[in-house]
């Protein structure tokens, strides 16, 4: 079981087996995290970089060196895509997290500390950089027991902490999509914002038994349907929790239009974890649902009318 936590601090101070460096293709040091790690770890790291990576390292790839004087055992260097220079393929950023965990596994690391790759000098928009980090770490099988997302500044730490909590809401939507894939097209979600404006809410039900519902509020954080759903919970496990709470739901693949519509909604939510809103104070849903409260991005209301 791997835990994913947000840490506010300096990545060079993390006493994890592996510290991940946001390097560049040359692999000879630099600024930001790269500079901090080489400064704190000492010249042994650079010597190892030269010996092990004579031709540098490709964007999206990862490779390890000694950690020198750092409290960690190894540094895993990875090269993020440079958003500012036009490298905007998110799959390259995902590859940094996936390859770093693969290398950490090869080393037998039990704990890994990541900075927000590409979110500094390489100017990747922070919200998407965080969502990419969380979802790639969640989807990558690893023998690491603890993965840390380390934020240097308080603002980034708050954003990562909040994103981790709100990922429960994304996993619930992905769990419903998983149920539709299993043929439970009757599972419905009504998402919205609580009157306080503070919390995202979702009411889940089976269209043939609308009186039995699952109510979720982001105020409950990871408590959902009598179980726990956090950023690391696979959608398949969320789907099982929903079925346990809606026992009368039947796998009747009778509404592919709704299932397709819902899959399109989740595809818009996932890149930045922008949650859908179908109700809120003063919310006019005549233009459809909103993807991300206040974003102005609309998605047509579900087929079959009746708002859900
Ligand atoms: N500890 C933790 N996080 C840090 C630290 C630190 N000591 N220093 C910076 N950060 C944060 C930044 O605030 C940013 O959110 O790490 C994230 C990554 O920032 P960068 O280090 O600028 O990395 P990146 O955006 O991937 O750019 C890589 O910058 O440092 C050079 O040589 C590096 O050319 C490469 C480029």
Tab-separated table of C-alpha atoms and ligand atoms in Angstrom:
chain	number	residue	atom	x	y	z
A	1	UNK	CA	0.000	0.000	0.000
A	2	UNK	CA	1.597	3.282	-1.067
A	3	UNK	CA	0.757	6.546	0.679
A	4	UNK	CA	1.044	9.900	-1.103
A	5	UNK	CA	1.570	12.937	1.121
A	6	UNK	CA	2.210	16.641	0.637
A	7	UNK	CA	5.232	18.031	2.480
A	8	UNK	CA	6.171	21.698	2.923
A	9	UNK	CA	9.949	21.964	2.967
A	10	UNK	CA	13.241	21.711	1.152
A	11	UNK	CA	13.608	18.586	-0.947
A	12	UNK	CA	17.297	18.365	0.038
A	13	UNK	CA	16.244	17.839	3.665
A	14	UNK	CA	13.985	14.851	2.976
A	15	UNK	CA	15.318	11.708	4.662
A	16	UNK	CA	13.733	9.440	2.076
A	17	UNK	CA	15.577	6.639	0.274
A	18	UNK	CA	15.259	8.568	-2.996
A	19	UNK	CA	15.117	12.280	-3.682
A	20	UNK	CA	14.031	13.135	-7.231
A	21	UNK	CA	15.854	15.955	-8.999
A	22	UNK	CA	14.224	18.208	-11.587
A	23	UNK	CA	17.255	18.147	-13.862
A	24	UNK	CA	17.898	19.271	-17.435
A	25	UNK	CA	19.043	17.293	-20.454
A	26	UNK	CA	22.728	18.119	-19.918
A	27	UNK	CA	22.711	16.608	-16.392
A	28	UNK	CA	25.448	18.890	-15.156
A	29	UNK	CA	23.472	20.852	-12.532
A	30	UNK	CA	21.516	24.075	-12.837
A	31	UNK	CA	19.231	26.286	-10.756
A	32	UNK	CA	16.131	25.545	-8.660
A	33	UNK	CA	15.897	22.018	-7.282
A	34	UNK	CA	18.860	20.973	-9.452
A	35	UNK	CA	21.096	23.640	-7.950
A	36	UNK	CA	19.898	22.946	-4.404
A	37	UNK	CA	20.557	19.193	-4.712
A	38	UNK	CA	24.049	19.646	-6.173
A	39	UNK	CA	24.916	22.284	-3.555
A	40	UNK	CA	23.652	20.244	-0.615
A	41	UNK	CA	24.817	16.886	-1.946
A	42	UNK	CA	28.276	18.047	-2.943
A	43	UNK	CA	30.571	17.298	-5.920
A	44	UNK	CA	30.102	13.526	-5.683
A	45	UNK	CA	26.719	13.924	-7.366
A	46	UNK	CA	28.157	15.864	-10.308
A	47	UNK	CA	30.992	13.350	-10.665
A	48	UNK	CA	28.404	10.575	-10.818
A	49	UNK	CA	26.312	12.517	-13.338
A	50	UNK	CA	29.340	12.865	-15.623
A	51	UNK	CA	30.284	9.200	-15.244
A	52	UNK	CA	26.813	7.719	-15.590
A	53	UNK	CA	25.292	10.211	-18.031
A	54	UNK	CA	28.125	11.243	-20.370
A	55	UNK	CA	25.551	12.178	-23.015
A	56	UNK	CA	22.979	13.616	-20.613
A	57	UNK	CA	19.422	12.380	-20.182
A	58	UNK	CA	16.374	12.582	-22.451
A	59	UNK	CA	13.283	14.544	-21.466
A	60	UNK	CA	10.840	12.241	-19.686
A	61	UNK	CA	13.547	9.771	-18.736
A	62	UNK	CA	15.108	9.171	-15.296
A	63	UNK	CA	18.402	7.846	-13.957
A	64	UNK	CA	20.057	7.550	-10.542
A	65	UNK	CA	23.295	8.737	-8.959
A	66	UNK	CA	24.741	8.790	-5.496
A	67	UNK	CA	23.107	11.233	-3.090
A	68	UNK	CA	26.502	12.437	-1.836
A	69	UNK	CA	26.098	14.319	1.455
A	70	UNK	CA	22.274	14.372	1.236
A	71	UNK	CA	20.268	12.422	3.856
A	72	UNK	CA	18.864	10.256	1.041
A	73	UNK	CA	20.485	7.100	-0.326
A	74	UNK	CA	20.134	8.005	-3.998
A	75	UNK	CA	19.147	10.898	-6.225
A	76	UNK	CA	16.909	9.973	-9.147
A	77	UNK	CA	17.318	12.657	-11.793
A	78	UNK	CA	14.533	13.240	-14.264
A	79	UNK	CA	14.170	15.836	-16.999
A	80	UNK	CA	10.815	17.512	-17.248
A	81	UNK	CA	9.342	19.006	-20.418
A	82	UNK	CA	10.066	22.712	-20.731
A	83	UNK	CA	6.575	24.216	-21.038
A	84	UNK	CA	8.019	27.689	-21.541
A	85	UNK	CA	10.049	26.433	-24.518
A	86	UNK	CA	6.971	24.827	-26.073
A	87	UNK	CA	7.338	21.260	-24.781
A	88	UNK	CA	3.687	20.870	-23.753
A	89	UNK	CA	3.053	17.158	-24.210
A	90	UNK	CA	1.699	16.079	-20.830
A	91	UNK	CA	2.780	12.505	-21.528
A	92	UNK	CA	6.414	13.654	-21.157
A	93	UNK	CA	5.647	15.033	-17.691
A	94	UNK	CA	3.785	11.829	-16.771
A	95	UNK	CA	6.822	9.880	-17.961
A	96	UNK	CA	9.060	11.741	-15.483
A	97	UNK	CA	7.036	10.444	-12.517
A	98	UNK	CA	6.578	6.958	-13.950
A	99	UNK	CA	10.241	6.475	-14.912
A	100	UNK	CA	11.455	7.926	-11.588
A	101	UNK	CA	9.327	5.393	-9.681
A	102	UNK	CA	10.575	2.579	-11.944
A	103	UNK	CA	14.196	3.539	-11.200
A	104	UNK	CA	13.428	3.893	-7.480
A	105	UNK	CA	11.911	0.383	-7.571
A	106	UNK	CA	15.062	-0.972	-9.261
A	107	UNK	CA	17.037	0.493	-6.362
A	108	UNK	CA	14.702	-1.065	-3.803
A	109	UNK	CA	13.709	2.355	-2.450
A	110	UNK	CA	10.881	2.340	0.102
A	111	UNK	CA	10.353	6.101	0.162
A	112	UNK	CA	10.566	8.707	-2.609
A	113	UNK	CA	10.406	12.516	-2.450
A	114	UNK	CA	9.369	14.420	-5.597
A	115	UNK	CA	9.489	18.147	-6.279
A	116	UNK	CA	6.887	19.499	-8.690
A	117	UNK	CA	8.681	18.601	-11.899
A	118	UNK	CA	8.608	21.323	-14.585
A	119	UNK	CA	6.581	23.677	-12.361
A	120	UNK	CA	9.429	26.146	-11.797
A	121	UNK	CA	11.872	27.345	-14.461
A	122	UNK	CA	10.098	25.137	-16.989
A	123	UNK	CA	6.874	27.059	-16.244
A	124	UNK	CA	4.343	24.209	-16.363
A	125	UNK	CA	1.016	25.595	-15.061
A	126	UNK	CA	1.016	24.549	-11.426
A	127	UNK	CA	-2.556	23.214	-11.232
A	128	UNK	CA	-1.947	20.804	-14.118
A	129	UNK	CA	1.566	19.974	-12.865
A	130	UNK	CA	0.044	18.923	-9.528
A	131	UNK	CA	-2.812	16.911	-11.095
A	132	UNK	CA	-0.315	15.161	-13.387
A	133	UNK	CA	1.961	14.310	-10.452
A	134	UNK	CA	-0.905	12.946	-8.316
A	135	UNK	CA	-2.548	10.888	-11.070
A	136	UNK	CA	0.686	9.457	-12.494
A	137	UNK	CA	1.953	8.439	-9.051
A	138	UNK	CA	-1.488	6.920	-8.297
A	139	UNK	CA	-1.483	4.945	-11.558
A	140	UNK	CA	2.131	3.709	-11.406
A	141	UNK	CA	2.613	0.382	-9.613
A	142	UNK	CA	5.513	0.852	-7.180
A	143	UNK	CA	7.017	-0.971	-4.234
A	144	UNK	CA	7.603	2.385	-2.520
A	145	UNK	CA	5.545	2.608	0.662
A	146	UNK	CA	5.700	6.396	0.939
A	147	UNK	CA	5.768	8.999	-1.816
A	148	UNK	CA	6.094	12.667	-0.900
A	149	UNK	CA	5.248	15.676	-3.026
A	150	UNK	CA	7.565	18.330	-1.582
A	151	UNK	CA	6.670	21.995	-1.989
A	152	UNK	CA	9.235	24.641	-1.281
A	153	UNK	CA	6.820	27.505	-0.813
A	154	UNK	CA	3.691	27.663	1.343
A	155	UNK	CA	1.450	28.497	-1.612
A	156	UNK	CA	2.466	25.397	-3.537
A	157	UNK	CA	2.094	23.285	-0.401
A	158	UNK	CA	-1.454	24.563	0.136
A	159	UNK	CA	-2.292	23.856	-3.501
A	160	UNK	CA	-0.886	20.318	-3.362
A	161	UNK	CA	-2.639	19.558	-0.040
A	162	UNK	CA	-5.959	20.832	-1.375
A	163	UNK	CA	-5.504	18.980	-4.677
A	164	UNK	CA	-4.861	15.734	-2.809
A	165	UNK	CA	-8.114	16.104	-0.819
A	166	UNK	CA	-10.124	17.087	-3.912
A	167	UNK	CA	-8.763	14.071	-5.804
A	168	UNK	CA	-11.240	11.964	-3.811
A	169	UNK	CA	-13.988	13.733	-5.786
A	170	UNK	CA	-12.249	12.907	-9.084
A	171	UNK	CA	-11.850	9.245	-8.034
A	172	UNK	CA	-15.625	9.096	-7.281
A	173	UNK	CA	-16.424	10.323	-10.798
A	174	UNK	CA	-13.907	7.823	-12.223
A	175	UNK	CA	-15.562	5.106	-10.112
A	176	UNK	CA	-18.937	5.886	-11.716
A	177	UNK	CA	-17.312	5.795	-15.166
A	178	UNK	CA	-15.876	2.382	-14.247
A	179	UNK	CA	-19.384	1.178	-13.307
A	180	UNK	CA	-20.733	2.372	-16.653
A	181	UNK	CA	-17.927	0.382	-18.322
A	182	UNK	CA	-19.083	-2.665	-16.326
A	183	UNK	CA	-22.583	-2.123	-17.747
A	184	UNK	CA	-24.210	-0.297	-14.818
A	185	UNK	CA	-25.476	2.501	-17.051
A	186	UNK	CA	-28.163	3.344	-14.484
A	187	UNK	CA	-25.714	4.908	-12.031
A	188	UNK	CA	-26.207	8.670	-11.945
A	189	UNK	CA	-24.269	11.550	-10.330
A	190	UNK	CA	-25.648	14.961	-9.442
A	191	UNK	CA	-22.603	17.159	-8.642
A	192	UNK	CA	-22.713	20.677	-7.286
A	193	UNK	CA	-21.587	23.247	-4.773
A	194	UNK	CA	-23.011	23.377	-1.235
A	195	UNK	CA	-24.965	26.565	-0.344
A	196	UNK	CA	-21.977	27.683	1.730
A	197	UNK	CA	-19.932	27.680	-1.493
A	198	UNK	CA	-17.262	25.874	0.488
A	199	UNK	CA	-17.746	22.260	-0.509
A	200	UNK	CA	-18.275	20.169	-3.615
A	201	UNK	CA	-21.146	17.729	-3.286
A	202	UNK	CA	-22.238	14.664	-5.213
A	203	UNK	CA	-25.429	12.643	-4.933
A	204	UNK	CA	-25.136	9.183	-6.479
A	205	UNK	CA	-28.137	6.992	-7.260
A	206	UNK	CA	-29.386	4.209	-9.499
A	207	UNK	CA	-31.914	5.544	-11.992
A	208	UNK	CA	-34.272	2.586	-11.305
A	209	UNK	CA	-34.107	3.047	-7.519
A	210	UNK	CA	-33.743	6.839	-7.049
A	211	UNK	CA	-34.714	6.729	-3.370
A	212	UNK	CA	-31.450	5.030	-2.360
A	213	UNK	CA	-28.653	7.566	-2.660
A	214	UNK	CA	-25.015	8.036	-1.673
A	215	UNK	CA	-24.293	11.570	-0.513
A	216	UNK	CA	-20.719	12.863	-0.642
A	217	UNK	CA	-19.322	16.226	0.423
A	218	UNK	CA	-15.686	17.240	0.010
A	219	UNK	CA	-15.957	18.396	3.634
A	220	UNK	CA	-15.855	14.703	4.563
A	221	UNK	CA	-12.528	14.506	2.697
A	222	UNK	CA	-11.746	10.795	2.147
A	223	UNK	CA	-14.883	9.310	3.780
A	224	UNK	CA	-17.137	7.927	1.054
A	225	UNK	CA	-19.930	5.327	0.953
A	226	UNK	CA	-18.856	3.757	4.224
A	227	UNK	CA	-15.263	3.444	3.120
A	228	UNK	CA	-12.171	5.523	2.427
A	229	UNK	CA	-11.318	6.990	-0.992
A	230	UNK	CA	-8.115	8.959	-1.391
A	231	UNK	CA	-5.885	9.955	-4.306
A	232	UNK	CA	-4.333	6.467	-4.342
A	233	UNK	CA	-7.645	4.565	-4.416
A	234	UNK	CA	-8.119	2.875	-7.812
A	235	UNK	CA	-11.429	3.717	-9.554
A	236	UNK	CA	-12.242	-0.008	-9.583
A	237	UNK	CA	-12.232	0.013	-5.761
A	238	UNK	CA	-14.450	3.103	-5.747
A	239	UNK	CA	-16.830	1.309	-8.116
A	240	UNK	CA	-17.037	-1.634	-5.685
A	241	UNK	CA	-17.811	0.743	-2.795
A	242	UNK	CA	-20.650	2.333	-4.816
A	243	UNK	CA	-22.145	-1.068	-5.710
A	244	UNK	CA	-22.020	-2.082	-2.054
A	245	UNK	CA	-23.943	1.075	-1.131
A	246	UNK	CA	-26.435	0.730	-4.029
A	247	UNK	CA	-27.142	-3.023	-3.846
A	248	UNK	CA	-30.228	-2.841	-6.090
A	249	UNK	CA	-28.225	-1.499	-9.051
A	250	UNK	CA	-28.223	-3.936	-11.960
A	251	UNK	CA	-25.764	-4.256	-14.826
A	252	UNK	CA	-28.175	-3.436	-17.637
A	253	UNK	CA	-26.229	-1.777	-20.460
A	254	UNK	CA	-29.365	-0.017	-21.529
A	255	UNK	CA	-28.201	3.579	-21.741
A	256	UNK	CA	-24.973	3.864	-23.750
A	257	UNK	CA	-25.795	7.491	-24.584
A	258	UNK	CA	-25.613	8.428	-20.913
A	259	UNK	CA	-22.448	6.372	-20.391
A	260	UNK	CA	-20.793	8.102	-23.363
A	261	UNK	CA	-21.948	11.502	-22.177
A	262	UNK	CA	-20.554	10.850	-18.693
A	263	UNK	CA	-17.215	9.579	-20.050
A	264	UNK	CA	-16.922	12.844	-21.999
A	265	UNK	CA	-17.567	14.792	-18.797
A	266	UNK	CA	-14.869	12.924	-16.835
A	267	UNK	CA	-12.388	13.430	-19.689
A	268	UNK	CA	-12.814	17.205	-19.237
A	269	UNK	CA	-12.467	16.962	-15.447
A	270	UNK	CA	-9.257	14.884	-15.365
A	271	UNK	CA	-6.523	17.196	-16.789
A	272	UNK	CA	-6.742	19.725	-13.953
A	273	UNK	CA	-9.208	17.985	-11.601
A	274	UNK	CA	-11.789	20.673	-12.465
A	275	UNK	CA	-14.939	19.333	-10.793
A	276	UNK	CA	-18.345	19.451	-12.544
A	277	UNK	CA	-21.184	21.593	-11.179
A	278	UNK	CA	-24.862	21.040	-11.992
A	279	UNK	CA	-26.288	22.968	-9.027
A	280	UNK	CA	-25.176	25.850	-6.794
A	281	UNK	CA	-26.608	29.094	-5.421
A	282	UNK	CA	-27.621	31.314	-8.386
A	283	UNK	CA	-26.382	28.655	-10.801
A	284	UNK	CA	-28.183	28.683	-14.156
A	285	UNK	CA	-27.861	25.237	-15.737
A	286	UNK	CA	-29.675	26.177	-18.933
A	287	UNK	CA	-26.266	26.276	-20.661
A	288	UNK	CA	-25.375	22.874	-19.269
A	289	UNK	CA	-23.082	21.857	-16.458
A	290	UNK	CA	-19.939	23.815	-15.539
A	291	UNK	CA	-16.518	22.138	-15.562
A	292	UNK	CA	-14.688	23.778	-12.666
A	293	UNK	CA	-16.761	26.063	-10.430
A	294	UNK	CA	-16.670	29.541	-11.909
A	295	UNK	CA	-14.644	28.524	-14.967
A	296	UNK	CA	-17.350	29.434	-17.465
A	297	UNK	CA	-16.562	26.147	-19.268
A	298	UNK	CA	-19.857	24.406	-19.955
A	299	UNK	CA	-20.727	20.823	-20.908
A	300	UNK	CA	-24.192	19.925	-22.204
A	301	UNK	CA	-26.675	18.653	-19.611
A	302	UNK	CA	-27.049	14.856	-19.590
A	303	UNK	CA	-29.105	13.248	-22.339
A	304	UNK	CA	-32.613	12.294	-21.391
A	305	UNK	CA	-33.172	15.674	-19.673
A	306	UNK	CA	-34.360	15.664	-16.069
A	307	UNK	CA	-30.922	17.061	-15.221
A	308	UNK	CA	-29.447	13.690	-14.357
B	1	LIG	N1	12.889	22.042	-2.541
B	1	LIG	C1	11.674	21.740	-3.029
B	1	LIG	N2	11.134	22.322	-4.107
B	1	LIG	C2	11.878	23.263	-4.720
B	1	LIG	C3	13.174	23.644	-4.287
B	1	LIG	C4	13.680	22.979	-3.138
B	1	LIG	N3	14.887	23.247	-2.651
B	1	LIG	N4	13.648	24.602	-5.135
B	1	LIG	C5	12.675	24.820	-6.041
B	1	LIG	N5	11.609	24.031	-5.793
B	1	LIG	C6	10.350	23.924	-6.513
B	1	LIG	C7	10.007	25.079	-7.420
B	1	LIG	O1	9.311	26.081	-6.679
B	1	LIG	C8	9.102	24.388	-8.444
B	1	LIG	O2	7.788	24.306	-7.935
B	1	LIG	O3	10.474	22.794	-7.368
B	1	LIG	C9	9.658	22.963	-8.526
B	1	LIG	C10	10.526	22.708	-9.767
B	1	LIG	O4	11.249	23.890	-10.059
B	1	LIG	P1	12.666	23.880	-10.840
B	1	LIG	O5	13.721	23.467	-9.914
B	1	LIG	O6	12.783	25.198	-11.513
B	1	LIG	O7	12.537	22.721	-11.924
B	1	LIG	P2	11.866	22.752	-13.374
B	1	LIG	O8	10.704	23.681	-13.450
B	1	LIG	O9	11.631	21.303	-13.689
B	1	LIG	O10	13.021	23.331	-14.319
B	1	LIG	C11	14.164	22.544	-14.499
B	1	LIG	O11	15.528	24.371	-13.870
B	1	LIG	O12	16.875	24.260	-12.094
B	1	LIG	C12	16.863	24.178	-13.425
B	1	LIG	O13	18.665	22.717	-14.011
B	1	LIG	C13	17.256	22.808	-13.896
B	1	LIG	O14	17.292	23.423	-16.180
B	1	LIG	C14	16.558	22.728	-15.206
B	1	LIG	C15	15.255	23.477	-14.940
